[in-house]
Short mmCIF file of C-alpha atoms and ligand atoms in Angstrom, two decimals:
data_model
loop_
_atom_site.label_atom_id
_atom_site.label_comp_id
_atom_site.label_asym_id
_atom_site.label_seq_id
_atom_site.Cartn_x
_atom_site.Cartn_y
_atom_site.Cartn_z
CA MET G 11 -3.45 -19.39 17.31
CA SER G 12 -6.10 -19.56 20.10
CA ASP G 13 -8.75 -17.42 18.45
CA MET G 14 -9.84 -18.94 15.25
CA THR G 15 -13.37 -17.49 15.12
CA PHE G 16 -12.46 -14.70 12.56
CA ALA G 17 -15.58 -12.86 13.80
CA LEU G 18 -15.19 -9.10 14.25
CA THR G 19 -15.56 -7.58 17.73
CA ASP G 20 -18.28 -5.05 18.33
CA GLU G 21 -15.45 -2.37 18.57
CA GLN G 22 -14.15 -3.44 15.09
CA ARG G 23 -17.61 -3.28 13.57
CA ALA G 24 -18.11 0.20 14.93
CA LEU G 25 -14.78 1.27 13.60
CA LYS G 26 -15.73 -0.04 10.16
CA ALA G 27 -18.95 1.75 10.25
CA ALA G 28 -17.41 5.07 11.43
CA VAL G 29 -14.81 4.93 8.62
CA TYR G 30 -17.42 4.17 6.04
CA GLU G 31 -19.65 6.99 7.29
CA LEU G 32 -16.68 9.47 7.04
CA CYS G 33 -15.76 8.14 3.53
CA LYS G 34 -19.20 8.49 2.36
CA GLN G 35 -18.99 12.44 2.69
CA TYR G 36 -16.57 12.26 -0.18
CA SER G 37 -18.61 11.83 -3.29
CA PRO G 38 -17.88 9.78 -6.49
CA GLU G 39 -17.55 13.16 -8.11
CA TYR G 40 -14.77 14.17 -5.71
CA TRP G 41 -12.61 11.13 -6.48
CA ARG G 42 -13.52 11.34 -10.20
CA ASP G 43 -12.36 14.91 -10.51
CA LEU G 44 -9.13 14.24 -8.58
CA ASP G 45 -8.49 11.23 -10.93
CA ALA G 46 -8.89 13.35 -14.11
CA LYS G 47 -6.58 15.96 -12.76
CA ARG G 48 -4.25 13.54 -11.16
CA GLU G 49 -4.43 15.47 -7.87
CA TYR G 50 -3.93 14.41 -4.24
CA PRO G 51 -7.04 14.12 -2.06
CA ASP G 52 -5.77 16.59 0.49
CA ALA G 53 -9.04 17.14 2.12
CA PHE G 54 -9.86 13.62 2.63
CA VAL G 55 -6.36 12.61 3.95
CA ASN G 56 -6.42 15.62 6.35
CA GLU G 57 -9.79 14.53 7.71
CA LEU G 58 -8.77 10.88 8.05
CA THR G 59 -5.63 12.05 9.95
CA LYS G 60 -7.67 14.43 12.23
CA ALA G 61 -10.01 11.51 12.97
CA GLY G 62 -6.84 9.58 14.00
CA TYR G 63 -7.34 6.84 11.57
CA LEU G 64 -4.01 7.11 9.95
CA ALA G 65 -2.34 6.93 13.33
CA ALA G 66 -4.15 3.64 14.19
CA LEU G 67 -1.09 1.74 14.35
CA ILE G 68 0.99 4.17 16.35
CA PRO G 69 1.23 3.11 20.02
CA HIS G 70 -0.51 5.34 22.66
CA GLU G 71 2.76 6.40 24.09
CA TYR G 72 3.57 8.16 20.87
CA GLY G 73 0.21 9.73 20.34
CA GLY G 74 -1.49 7.08 18.28
CA ALA G 75 -4.52 4.93 18.73
CA GLY G 76 -2.43 1.79 19.56
CA LEU G 77 -4.65 -0.60 17.47
CA GLY G 78 -3.66 -3.78 15.62
CA ILE G 79 -3.04 -4.38 11.95
CA ILE G 80 -6.47 -5.93 11.76
CA GLU G 81 -7.99 -2.51 12.65
CA GLY G 82 -5.50 -0.78 10.18
CA GLY G 83 -6.69 -3.19 7.56
CA LEU G 84 -10.39 -2.62 8.25
CA ILE G 85 -9.83 1.19 7.95
CA LEU G 86 -8.20 0.78 4.58
CA GLU G 87 -10.85 -1.84 3.43
CA GLU G 88 -13.66 0.56 4.12
CA ILE G 89 -12.02 3.42 2.32
CA ASN G 90 -11.93 1.42 -0.88
CA ARG G 91 -15.15 -0.23 -0.24
CA SER G 92 -16.74 3.31 -0.05
CA GLY G 93 -15.44 4.11 -3.59
CA GLY G 94 -12.33 6.07 -2.39
CA ASN G 95 -8.71 5.23 -2.91
CA ALA G 96 -6.69 4.31 0.23
CA GLY G 97 -3.52 4.25 -2.04
CA ALA G 98 -3.43 8.09 -1.13
CA CYS G 99 -2.54 7.25 2.49
CA HIS G 100 -1.94 3.62 3.23
CA ALA G 101 1.66 3.76 3.17
CA GLN G 102 1.88 5.85 6.33
CA MET G 103 0.55 2.81 8.30
CA TYR G 104 3.45 0.51 7.27
CA ILE G 105 6.24 2.95 6.75
CA MET G 106 6.05 4.26 10.27
CA GLY G 107 6.42 0.71 11.37
CA THR G 108 10.10 0.66 10.48
CA VAL G 109 10.65 3.71 12.55
CA LEU G 110 8.79 2.17 15.49
CA ARG G 111 10.68 -1.09 15.33
CA HIS G 112 14.16 0.03 14.49
CA GLY G 113 14.43 3.73 15.24
CA SER G 114 16.11 5.04 18.30
CA GLU G 115 14.05 6.28 21.28
CA ALA G 116 14.88 9.75 20.22
CA GLN G 117 13.80 9.38 16.58
CA LYS G 118 10.50 7.78 17.79
CA ARG G 119 9.72 10.74 20.34
CA GLU G 120 10.80 13.38 17.71
CA TYR G 121 8.73 12.01 14.81
CA LEU G 122 5.86 9.63 15.75
CA PRO G 123 3.72 12.18 17.80
CA LYS G 124 3.99 14.65 14.97
CA ILE G 125 3.05 11.89 12.34
CA ALA G 126 0.14 11.02 14.63
CA THR G 127 -1.27 14.53 14.64
CA GLY G 128 -0.45 15.21 10.95
CA GLU G 129 2.01 17.91 11.73
CA LEU G 130 4.50 15.75 9.69
CA ARG G 131 3.47 13.43 6.76
CA LEU G 132 5.36 10.31 6.15
CA GLN G 133 3.90 8.83 3.10
CA ALA G 134 6.94 8.14 0.88
CA PHE G 135 9.01 4.95 0.74
CA GLY G 136 11.79 5.06 -1.69
CA VAL G 137 13.11 1.56 -2.65
CA THR G 138 12.52 0.79 -6.32
CA GLU G 139 15.17 1.93 -8.82
CA PRO G 140 15.13 1.96 -12.68
CA ASN G 141 17.89 -0.76 -13.05
CA SER G 142 17.08 -3.00 -10.13
CA GLY G 143 13.26 -3.36 -9.93
CA SER G 144 12.04 -6.30 -8.03
CA ASP G 145 15.80 -7.26 -7.37
CA THR G 146 16.15 -4.96 -4.39
CA THR G 147 19.68 -5.81 -3.36
CA LYS G 148 21.07 -4.62 -6.78
CA LEU G 149 19.92 -1.06 -6.08
CA GLN G 150 22.54 1.60 -7.16
CA THR G 151 21.60 4.52 -4.94
CA THR G 152 24.58 5.18 -2.52
CA ALA G 153 24.67 7.03 0.70
CA LEU G 154 28.30 7.52 1.81
CA LYS G 155 29.23 8.81 5.15
CA THR G 156 31.44 12.02 5.57
CA GLY G 157 31.71 13.41 8.94
CA ASP G 158 28.36 14.08 10.49
CA ARG G 159 26.54 13.67 7.06
CA TYR G 160 25.61 11.09 4.44
CA VAL G 161 25.90 12.07 0.92
CA VAL G 162 23.26 10.39 -1.39
CA ASN G 163 23.62 9.85 -5.13
CA GLY G 164 21.33 7.85 -7.51
CA GLN G 165 17.84 7.58 -8.85
CA LYS G 166 14.57 6.04 -7.56
CA MET G 167 11.67 5.18 -9.83
CA PHE G 168 7.80 5.05 -9.11
CA ILE G 169 8.15 6.59 -5.72
CA SER G 170 4.66 7.61 -4.59
CA ARG G 171 3.37 10.62 -2.47
CA VAL G 172 6.78 12.29 -2.27
CA LEU G 173 5.37 15.73 -3.05
CA GLN G 174 2.70 15.07 -0.24
CA SER G 175 5.24 14.07 2.32
CA ASP G 176 7.52 15.95 4.73
CA LEU G 177 9.47 12.71 5.29
CA MET G 178 10.57 9.82 3.22
CA LEU G 179 12.02 6.50 4.27
CA LEU G 180 14.93 5.84 1.96
CA LEU G 181 16.87 2.56 1.25
CA ALA G 182 20.45 3.15 -0.12
CA ARG G 183 23.63 1.24 -0.36
CA THR G 184 26.19 2.36 2.29
CA THR G 185 28.75 -0.31 1.47
CA PRO G 186 29.65 -1.44 -2.11
CA VAL G 187 28.15 -4.86 -2.97
CA ASP G 188 31.66 -6.11 -3.74
CA GLN G 189 32.79 -5.45 -0.23
CA VAL G 190 30.00 -7.25 1.76
CA LYS G 191 29.62 -10.93 2.57
CA ARG G 192 26.06 -11.25 1.46
CA LYS G 193 24.37 -8.99 -1.07
CA THR G 194 21.68 -8.27 1.40
CA ASP G 195 24.33 -6.56 3.62
CA GLY G 196 25.45 -3.07 3.24
CA LEU G 197 22.00 -1.46 2.62
CA SER G 198 20.81 1.12 5.06
CA VAL G 199 17.53 2.81 5.79
CA PHE G 200 17.23 6.67 6.42
CA LEU G 201 14.35 8.70 7.49
CA VAL G 202 14.87 11.74 5.40
CA ASP G 203 13.35 15.20 5.94
CA ILE G 204 12.78 15.98 2.34
CA ARG G 205 11.55 19.67 2.87
CA GLY G 206 13.93 22.01 0.84
CA LEU G 207 16.41 19.31 0.29
CA LYS G 208 19.23 20.55 -1.97
CA GLY G 209 20.10 18.46 -5.01
CA PHE G 210 16.91 16.39 -4.65
CA GLU G 211 14.64 16.48 -7.71
CA VAL G 212 11.25 14.97 -7.97
CA ARG G 213 9.73 14.49 -11.50
CA PRO G 214 5.99 13.49 -11.39
CA LEU G 215 4.96 10.60 -13.74
CA ARG G 216 1.52 10.47 -15.24
CA MET G 217 0.32 6.88 -14.34
CA MET G 218 -2.55 4.82 -15.23
CA MET G 219 -4.14 5.66 -11.97
CA ASN G 220 -4.09 8.71 -9.58
CA HIS G 221 -1.16 7.58 -7.31
CA SER G 222 1.15 10.62 -7.04
CA THR G 223 3.98 8.59 -8.28
CA ASN G 224 7.44 9.99 -9.32
CA ALA G 225 10.96 9.52 -10.43
CA LEU G 226 13.46 10.85 -7.91
CA PHE G 227 16.98 12.22 -8.56
CA PHE G 228 19.67 12.55 -5.84
CA ASP G 229 22.66 14.71 -6.86
CA ASN G 230 25.14 14.90 -3.88
CA VAL G 231 22.14 15.15 -1.41
CA GLU G 232 23.54 15.68 2.11
CA ILE G 233 21.44 14.42 4.96
CA PRO G 234 22.41 14.47 8.68
CA ALA G 235 23.90 11.21 9.96
CA SER G 236 21.15 11.15 12.50
CA SER G 237 18.74 10.29 9.63
CA LEU G 238 19.96 6.70 9.84
CA ILE G 239 17.51 4.18 11.23
CA GLY G 240 19.02 1.34 13.33
CA GLU G 241 22.42 0.02 12.44
CA GLU G 242 24.35 1.03 9.16
CA GLY G 243 24.27 -2.06 6.61
CA LYS G 244 21.26 -3.66 8.17
CA GLY G 245 18.58 -1.87 6.19
CA PHE G 246 17.49 -4.84 4.11
CA SER G 247 16.44 -6.82 7.09
CA TYR G 248 14.57 -3.81 8.49
CA ILE G 249 12.56 -3.48 5.21
CA LEU G 250 11.92 -7.14 5.23
CA ASP G 251 10.48 -6.88 8.81
CA GLY G 252 7.92 -4.43 7.39
CA MET G 253 6.85 -6.44 4.56
CA ASN G 254 4.28 -8.65 6.28
CA ALA G 255 2.44 -5.48 7.54
CA GLU G 256 2.58 -4.00 4.07
CA ARG G 257 1.09 -7.16 2.48
CA ILE G 258 -1.71 -7.36 5.00
CA LEU G 259 -2.63 -3.81 4.55
CA VAL G 260 -2.41 -3.93 0.75
CA ALA G 261 -4.59 -7.04 0.81
CA SER G 262 -7.07 -4.99 2.65
CA ASP G 263 -7.09 -2.25 -0.02
CA SER G 264 -7.83 -5.08 -2.57
CA LEU G 265 -10.66 -6.50 -0.41
CA GLY G 266 -12.28 -3.14 -0.27
CA ASP G 267 -12.04 -2.72 -4.02
CA GLY G 268 -13.49 -6.09 -4.54
CA ARG G 269 -16.48 -5.44 -2.30
CA TRP G 270 -17.05 -2.14 -3.96
CA PHE G 271 -17.23 -3.86 -7.37
CA ILE G 272 -19.48 -6.62 -6.12
CA GLU G 273 -21.95 -4.32 -4.44
CA LYS G 274 -22.14 -2.19 -7.61
CA ALA G 275 -22.49 -5.19 -9.79
CA VAL G 276 -25.24 -6.75 -7.63
CA ALA G 277 -27.15 -3.57 -7.62
CA TYR G 278 -26.94 -3.06 -11.35
CA ALA G 279 -27.61 -6.65 -12.30
CA SER G 280 -30.79 -6.65 -10.14
CA GLN G 281 -32.25 -3.59 -11.64
CA ARG G 282 -31.25 -3.49 -15.22
CA VAL G 283 -34.02 -5.13 -17.27
CA ILE G 284 -33.02 -6.54 -20.68
CA PHE G 285 -35.03 -9.15 -22.70
CA GLY G 286 -37.83 -8.60 -20.14
CA LYS G 287 -35.94 -9.59 -16.98
CA PRO G 288 -33.18 -8.37 -14.61
CA ILE G 289 -29.90 -9.27 -16.34
CA GLY G 290 -28.83 -10.75 -12.92
CA ALA G 291 -31.27 -13.54 -13.45
CA ASN G 292 -29.01 -14.92 -16.24
CA GLN G 293 -26.37 -17.35 -15.04
CA GLY G 294 -23.81 -15.77 -17.48
CA VAL G 295 -24.18 -12.48 -15.48
CA GLN G 296 -24.85 -13.75 -12.05
CA PHE G 297 -22.21 -16.59 -11.65
CA PRO G 298 -19.16 -14.33 -12.39
CA ILE G 299 -20.29 -12.03 -9.54
CA ALA G 300 -21.01 -15.02 -7.17
CA ARG G 301 -17.60 -16.44 -8.05
CA ALA G 302 -15.83 -13.17 -7.37
CA HIS G 303 -17.67 -12.85 -4.05
CA MET G 304 -16.55 -16.26 -3.06
CA ALA G 305 -12.85 -15.29 -3.91
CA ILE G 306 -13.07 -12.07 -1.91
CA GLU G 307 -14.60 -13.95 1.04
CA ALA G 308 -11.81 -16.47 0.87
CA ALA G 309 -9.12 -13.77 0.58
CA ASP G 310 -10.57 -11.96 3.58
CA LEU G 311 -10.28 -15.17 5.64
CA MET G 312 -6.51 -15.26 4.70
CA ARG G 313 -6.03 -11.53 5.52
CA THR G 314 -7.73 -12.07 8.84
CA LYS G 315 -5.49 -15.03 9.68
CA ALA G 316 -2.45 -13.13 8.58
CA ALA G 317 -3.41 -10.08 10.73
CA LYS G 318 -4.35 -12.24 13.81
CA LEU G 319 -0.91 -13.85 13.59
CA PHE G 320 0.79 -10.43 13.07
CA ASP G 321 -0.90 -8.89 15.99
CA ALA G 322 -0.10 -11.98 18.19
CA SER G 323 3.52 -11.46 17.24
CA GLN G 324 3.61 -14.84 15.47
CA PRO G 325 5.31 -15.57 12.16
CA CYS G 326 3.00 -14.71 9.29
CA GLY G 327 5.18 -14.51 6.14
CA PRO G 328 3.24 -17.20 4.13
CA GLU G 329 -0.24 -15.85 5.24
CA ALA G 330 0.62 -12.15 4.67
CA ASN G 331 2.01 -12.90 1.16
CA MET G 332 -1.00 -15.30 0.23
CA ALA G 333 -3.52 -12.83 1.53
CA LYS G 334 -1.86 -10.04 -0.68
CA TYR G 335 -1.86 -12.23 -3.79
CA LEU G 336 -5.40 -13.64 -3.25
CA ALA G 337 -7.01 -10.38 -2.54
CA ALA G 338 -5.46 -8.65 -5.40
CA GLU G 339 -6.51 -11.44 -7.82
CA ALA G 340 -9.99 -11.59 -6.35
CA ALA G 341 -10.36 -7.82 -6.78
CA TRP G 342 -9.28 -8.13 -10.35
CA GLU G 343 -11.88 -10.84 -10.97
CA ALA G 344 -14.65 -8.73 -9.17
CA GLY G 345 -13.58 -5.77 -11.30
CA ASN G 346 -13.96 -7.82 -14.56
CA ALA G 347 -17.27 -9.12 -13.36
CA CYS G 348 -18.46 -5.60 -12.61
CA ILE G 349 -17.55 -4.26 -15.93
CA ASP G 350 -19.22 -7.27 -17.76
CA ALA G 351 -22.40 -6.80 -15.83
CA HIS G 352 -22.60 -3.14 -16.62
CA GLY G 353 -22.09 -3.71 -20.48
CA GLY G 354 -21.07 -0.37 -22.23
CA TYR G 355 -21.59 1.53 -18.93
CA GLY G 356 -18.76 -0.26 -17.30
CA TYR G 357 -16.55 1.79 -19.38
CA ALA G 358 -18.21 5.21 -18.85
CA GLU G 359 -16.24 7.44 -16.40
CA GLU G 360 -19.42 8.66 -14.48
CA TYR G 361 -20.00 5.05 -13.26
CA ASP G 362 -16.59 5.02 -11.68
CA ILE G 363 -16.00 1.48 -12.42
CA GLU G 364 -13.20 2.06 -14.98
CA ARG G 365 -11.44 4.23 -12.37
CA LYS G 366 -11.67 1.49 -9.62
CA PHE G 367 -10.60 -1.10 -12.25
CA ARG G 368 -7.37 0.88 -12.82
CA GLU G 369 -6.82 1.38 -9.20
CA ALA G 370 -7.44 -2.22 -8.24
CA ARG G 371 -5.10 -3.50 -11.07
CA LEU G 372 -2.04 -1.80 -9.41
CA TYR G 373 -2.02 -4.43 -6.49
CA LYS G 374 -1.23 -7.31 -8.84
CA THR G 375 2.07 -5.40 -9.49
CA ALA G 376 2.93 -3.32 -6.41
CA PRO G 377 4.37 -3.16 -3.88
CA ILE G 378 5.42 -6.64 -5.03
CA ASN G 379 4.34 -8.25 -8.13
CA ASN G 380 2.11 -11.41 -7.84
CA ASN G 381 5.00 -13.50 -9.64
CA LEU G 382 7.38 -12.91 -6.82
CA VAL G 383 4.62 -13.91 -4.27
CA MET G 384 4.39 -17.21 -6.20
CA ALA G 385 8.12 -17.69 -6.10
CA TYR G 386 8.07 -17.04 -2.37
CA VAL G 387 5.29 -19.52 -1.69
CA GLY G 388 7.01 -22.06 -4.09
CA GLU G 389 10.43 -21.77 -2.40
CA HIS G 390 9.80 -20.81 1.19
CA VAL G 391 6.45 -22.43 1.90
CA LEU G 392 6.63 -25.52 -0.31
CA GLY G 393 10.46 -26.05 -0.33
CA MET G 394 10.95 -26.08 -4.11
CA PRO G 395 14.22 -25.01 -5.61
CA ARG G 396 14.62 -21.20 -6.07
CA SER G 397 13.18 -20.23 -9.43
CA TYR G 398 15.24 -17.03 -10.07
C1 FAD X 29 1.78 3.29 -9.31
C2 FAD X 29 2.96 2.61 -8.79
C3 FAD X 29 3.38 3.10 -7.46
C4 FAD X 29 4.49 2.67 -6.89
N1 FAD X 29 4.95 3.16 -5.67
C5 FAD X 29 6.19 2.78 -5.30
C6 FAD X 29 6.74 3.46 -4.02
O1 FAD X 29 6.18 4.20 -3.43
N2 FAD X 29 7.87 3.09 -3.47
C7 FAD X 29 8.64 2.04 -4.31
O2 FAD X 29 9.73 1.78 -3.73
N3 FAD X 29 8.16 1.36 -5.27
C8 FAD X 29 6.99 1.72 -5.84
N4 FAD X 29 6.33 1.12 -7.07
C9 FAD X 29 7.30 0.10 -7.48
C10 FAD X 29 6.89 -1.31 -7.38
O3 FAD X 29 6.91 -1.79 -6.30
C11 FAD X 29 7.49 -1.97 -8.68
O4 FAD X 29 7.04 -1.58 -9.88
C12 FAD X 29 7.39 -3.41 -8.42
O5 FAD X 29 8.10 -3.88 -7.31
C13 FAD X 29 8.02 -4.29 -9.69
O6 FAD X 29 9.33 -3.58 -10.11
P1 FAD X 29 9.57 -3.28 -11.63
O7 FAD X 29 8.49 -2.43 -12.13
O8 FAD X 29 10.89 -2.70 -11.79
O9 FAD X 29 9.40 -4.62 -12.36
P2 FAD X 29 10.50 -5.74 -12.71
O10 FAD X 29 11.17 -6.09 -11.44
O11 FAD X 29 11.33 -5.20 -13.80
O12 FAD X 29 9.66 -6.91 -13.17
C14 FAD X 29 8.83 -6.89 -14.42
C15 FAD X 29 7.96 -8.01 -14.52
O13 FAD X 29 8.77 -9.14 -14.63
C16 FAD X 29 8.29 -10.23 -13.72
N5 FAD X 29 9.47 -10.76 -13.01
C17 FAD X 29 10.71 -10.16 -12.50
N6 FAD X 29 11.51 -11.01 -11.98
C18 FAD X 29 10.73 -12.27 -11.94
C19 FAD X 29 10.98 -13.68 -11.50
N7 FAD X 29 12.15 -13.83 -10.91
N8 FAD X 29 10.05 -14.53 -11.53
C20 FAD X 29 8.92 -14.21 -12.32
N9 FAD X 29 8.53 -12.99 -12.65
C21 FAD X 29 9.41 -11.96 -12.55
C22 FAD X 29 7.37 -9.43 -12.74
O14 FAD X 29 6.20 -10.35 -12.62
C23 FAD X 29 7.07 -8.02 -13.30
O15 FAD X 29 5.74 -8.04 -13.71
C24 FAD X 29 5.22 1.60 -7.57
C25 FAD X 29 4.84 1.05 -8.69
C26 FAD X 29 3.72 1.64 -9.41
C27 FAD X 29 3.28 1.03 -10.76
#
């Protein structure tokens, strides 16, 4: 990598400031109220879309801003640093990458410009299933070709933002596992128009945080054969291709959460006077905040390195995975330091810490749990035997 400065350009700093400014118009009460009702932040997502931020990674020729993953990450980071929840919309940035890299020219021309303007929303990504979990190749949802259609049957679990999307990217098995050479073969990716789809049922799940997450049921759902992305049977490798982007963007969510916790903790610890002095003057309060800040800064370096490699089309699997792990853990550490600094107030809804704490916790588990990131580093980076 030629550029190892890690300094943001003037344009990137201006982008961050503009996103933060927009986000600040959405008050803590806005997010708190939606969280209590488990409702989607429609107004916020529409405004982000109108401002072009959710189309940051779509190339100019398809109506987007043509920016890099580093800028995409900065946008998500600022949403979370401002107190909002980028989980409502972050997926659009990485899901559309599969269409961009592996879709036909006709699919790209049909969908990407409409996704860029917000005419179509692509926020849903259906991979996880009740019986396969992290072991994606064991998924049981099938899509069988009959004439000019595929017929889909099966279940998906924990699929987010389906009710807020027009399109969903779906991973399903098109060739039974006992008929393929490698278990990664025979899986295919579809871009499904889910509006009014017959036989498709969405059951919302009330989760720990406001994430619009659902169980999905497919009962002989017919989709046009033209929904297939790329070649039949190659879907697993297409999904893998998108994972580095996903890791870098989710790391950015966590960095924003961590920064929000630290800013909040520093402000409170500096003004809350107990035993005649600000509580932040005590090492027991100050040091966990300082330690969390160092962890966030270190994770930021790894996120930036991964993003720079990604934008330079260099391999970045280890860096993207490590960034996701480090940022999720650092945000969690920052969340704990923030709660501790606030004493009882850390648990009060009106301080928003408990909400952000729940939101930040997710990224230790999803989109990939941190154990599997360690397994990846142990096996693929350090060359140790496969642990599972
Ligand atoms: C709020 C929320 C939103 C989500 N949104 C989506 C979505 O939009 N689309 C989608 O496809 N999925 C989504 N997911 C699913 C998420 O990606 C999965 O929950 C995650 O990948 C783990 O799968 P699982 O829950 O089945 O856990 P399992 O795979 O059953 O694992 C359970 C635990 O066992 C551990 N474990 C499993 N195998 C190993 C191993 N080999 N070594 C060490 N530890 C191991 C893991 O650490 C994990 O914590 C979402 C999940 C949540 C909670």
